[in-house]
Amino acid sequence: MREIDFRPGRHGMGSNRLILAYGLFNTLVFHIPLLAFTLANLEATARSSVWIVLTLLLIVTSITILLLSLVALVAQWLLKPLICLFITGNAVALYFMVSYGVVLDRSMMGNLFNTNLAEASDLFHPTLLLYLIALGLIPSSIVSRLRLRPTPFARRLILPAVTAIVALLWLYGTASTWLWIDQHAKQLGGKVLPWSYLVNGARHLAGAAAPQQRAQLPPVTEEQPGSQARRVVVLVIGESARQQNHALYGYGRPTTPSMDHAGVTVVKARACATYTTAALECLLAFEAPGSTPTWEPLTTYLQRNGVDVTWRSHNGGEPPMQVQHLERLEHIAEGCRADECTHDEGLLRGLEARITGSSQPRQLIVLHLAGSHGPAYHTRYPARFEVFTPVCKSVQLDLCSQEELVNAYDNSILYADFVVGSAIAMLRRLDLPSSLIYVSDHGESLGESGLYLHGTPWSIAPDVQKDIPFVFWQSHGPRSGGAPPRRLDGQFSQMHVAHSVMGALGLRSAVADPARDVFRLAGAR
């Protein structure tokens, strides 16, 4: 069989033609989400609509041509490998953009780099292979077989020069489109491939690599000096639990039966971010992160001041911390053969003995749940919690009906409620002065406005990714058990957590504000 010759002409393809061909291919094939968003947000009758679409296509193509032309001016041999990498990366990115409506900004790239192997495997679907082969590997194979003809330096200058002139003249002539593009810049920027994930990925890695000087917080004092009375606080951090799907907040389904009858107090709260790493940084801080200097997290602070701190995790994304006990579920559940081995309830294994065996009067236990982390919601709970059926059992969420998707998600909320209820029951058995806080890191989108999962930039994220459950309980308070939930009015956020933990432990500090202690506000102490 005769081999197909992809080489154009006798002398091959010059770098300018290759760049131009890729620029057009990249714009037309990998920017369907960009065009879809643009068309969905334009007024069909507006005269400027056509010009806005054409201007965006020109901008995307020009950026690609200009940047690759700079590469060609330095090293022509890099063009083919880079283009092959871009095509493959774009194919994968396009799959996630189409399937989950993600925006590839800096926070989303942070999510990607903080995703562990188990979470990454949940995202796999055979459709991803189709995207990778059809839009990635096959075009890359064609490019790799092209014979690149060396182009003189002077000619390599022609393409970027002409592109820049045409782009500037066009942008000047269509100045009326700038306002619309500026208004939607964040959504548009996260959809430009490959530059969205390359630039924002580099921004995230640069920030992560920069040494963080964490200043020590001021010393801790006791509310009752010299008191050696035991106090235990359990902080349960949920994952992707949106407030809207909790019966505690008026949801029409019984998704929180355990907490409904545990004597808890419920507040409406907002997350600080729509992705785990930033949310946890905020949740463990006394002031909003981003201030200078960066302070040590609550866990390190309390451990340094004599509190016995245990962090048990079935998740990831935690900030660096120094605590006495830092444990993951796979280590806690060694030798276990029940549901708790692979699900969140395993974080409670042996915890009662850990608490009673501590020699320190104050203990903080943090349980970081896998909770409702998508897209494989059906794997986040044991089979006995599959109450709402039928359920979505695919990670290709747009292929499931809305009923199936919500059923699977609600089952994961039901299971998280069981874990929280089990923790409260354990604390009751101990008969020690104890407190519990349950709060999620962020919410979740379940297909509303074409969005799935979380991590959407804050400025454009829907409320379902921002509004979170915030529930607390105290053993020796006026509502220690058997009572329906009480609702505490006010504006609350994750910024109340650290102050509330300090109050529940009976500790004071210059950074701890009693006005942000939810237990004090509720009259529980």
XYZ file of N, CA, C and O in Angstrom, residues 15 27 87-88 152 161 183 238 260 267 317 322 335 343 371 402 410 418 433 443 447 476 491 501 518:
100
model
N 7.703 27.790 7.617
C 7.194 28.033 8.967
C 5.993 28.975 8.961
O 5.049 28.796 9.734
N -8.420 28.060 15.789
C -9.574 28.933 16.011
C -10.882 28.245 15.655
O -11.855 28.304 16.414
N -2.129 20.956 20.215
C -3.301 20.259 19.680
C -3.795 19.204 20.666
O -4.994 19.089 20.941
N -2.862 18.427 21.228
C -3.248 17.386 22.181
C -3.842 17.987 23.450
O -4.877 17.535 23.950
N 13.983 31.813 5.653
C 14.923 32.879 6.024
C 14.315 33.806 7.079
O 13.095 34.008 7.143
N 4.444 40.664 11.310
C 4.288 42.086 10.998
C 2.932 42.346 10.341
O 2.187 43.258 10.745
N -16.602 43.654 28.999
C -17.579 43.224 29.998
C -17.541 41.716 30.225
O -17.866 41.244 31.319
N -16.948 19.651 54.837
C -17.568 18.961 53.708
C -16.912 19.342 52.397
O -16.081 20.243 52.329
N -31.235 16.769 61.509
C -32.558 17.329 61.789
C -32.987 17.110 63.238
O -33.770 17.889 63.788
N -26.965 28.123 60.269
C -26.849 29.492 59.763
C -26.646 29.446 58.253
O -26.123 28.467 57.715
N -5.826 19.232 49.124
C -5.881 20.676 49.004
C -5.620 21.428 50.287
O -5.789 22.644 50.343
N 1.601 22.168 60.609
C 2.362 21.348 61.546
C 1.418 20.943 62.680
O 1.063 21.776 63.524
N -6.514 -2.796 57.240
C -7.093 -3.985 57.832
C -8.606 -3.962 57.915
O -9.212 -4.908 58.433
N -14.960 4.914 52.430
C -15.858 6.063 52.461
C -15.609 6.907 53.706
O -14.865 6.516 54.609
N -16.993 13.907 50.723
C -18.301 14.532 50.592
C -18.999 14.286 49.274
O -19.292 13.152 48.907
N -31.573 15.232 34.429
C -31.435 16.082 35.607
C -31.867 15.332 36.860
O -31.259 15.479 37.922
N -27.894 14.052 45.806
C -28.621 14.065 47.076
C -28.250 12.874 47.952
O -28.220 12.980 49.186
N -25.131 11.524 57.567
C -24.924 10.352 58.429
C -23.579 10.426 59.143
O -23.477 10.131 60.342
N -17.316 17.924 77.698
C -17.680 19.197 77.067
C -17.140 19.219 75.633
O -15.917 19.246 75.430
N -19.783 25.223 47.180
C -20.955 24.542 46.672
C -20.674 23.797 45.389
O -19.531 23.413 45.107
N -25.600 21.512 36.532
C -26.120 21.711 35.185
C -26.855 23.011 34.974
O -27.253 23.309 33.843
N -23.056 20.440 75.927
C -23.607 20.908 77.187
C -24.379 22.215 77.011
O -24.593 22.953 77.964
N -25.381 37.420 58.915
C -24.498 37.194 57.775
C -23.289 36.393 58.244
O -22.517 36.867 59.084
N -14.061 28.145 66.744
C -13.255 27.065 67.326
C -12.520 27.566 68.562
O -12.473 26.884 69.600
N -19.817 31.765 66.663
C -21.221 31.413 66.460
C -21.843 30.804 67.710
O -23.051 30.945 67.946
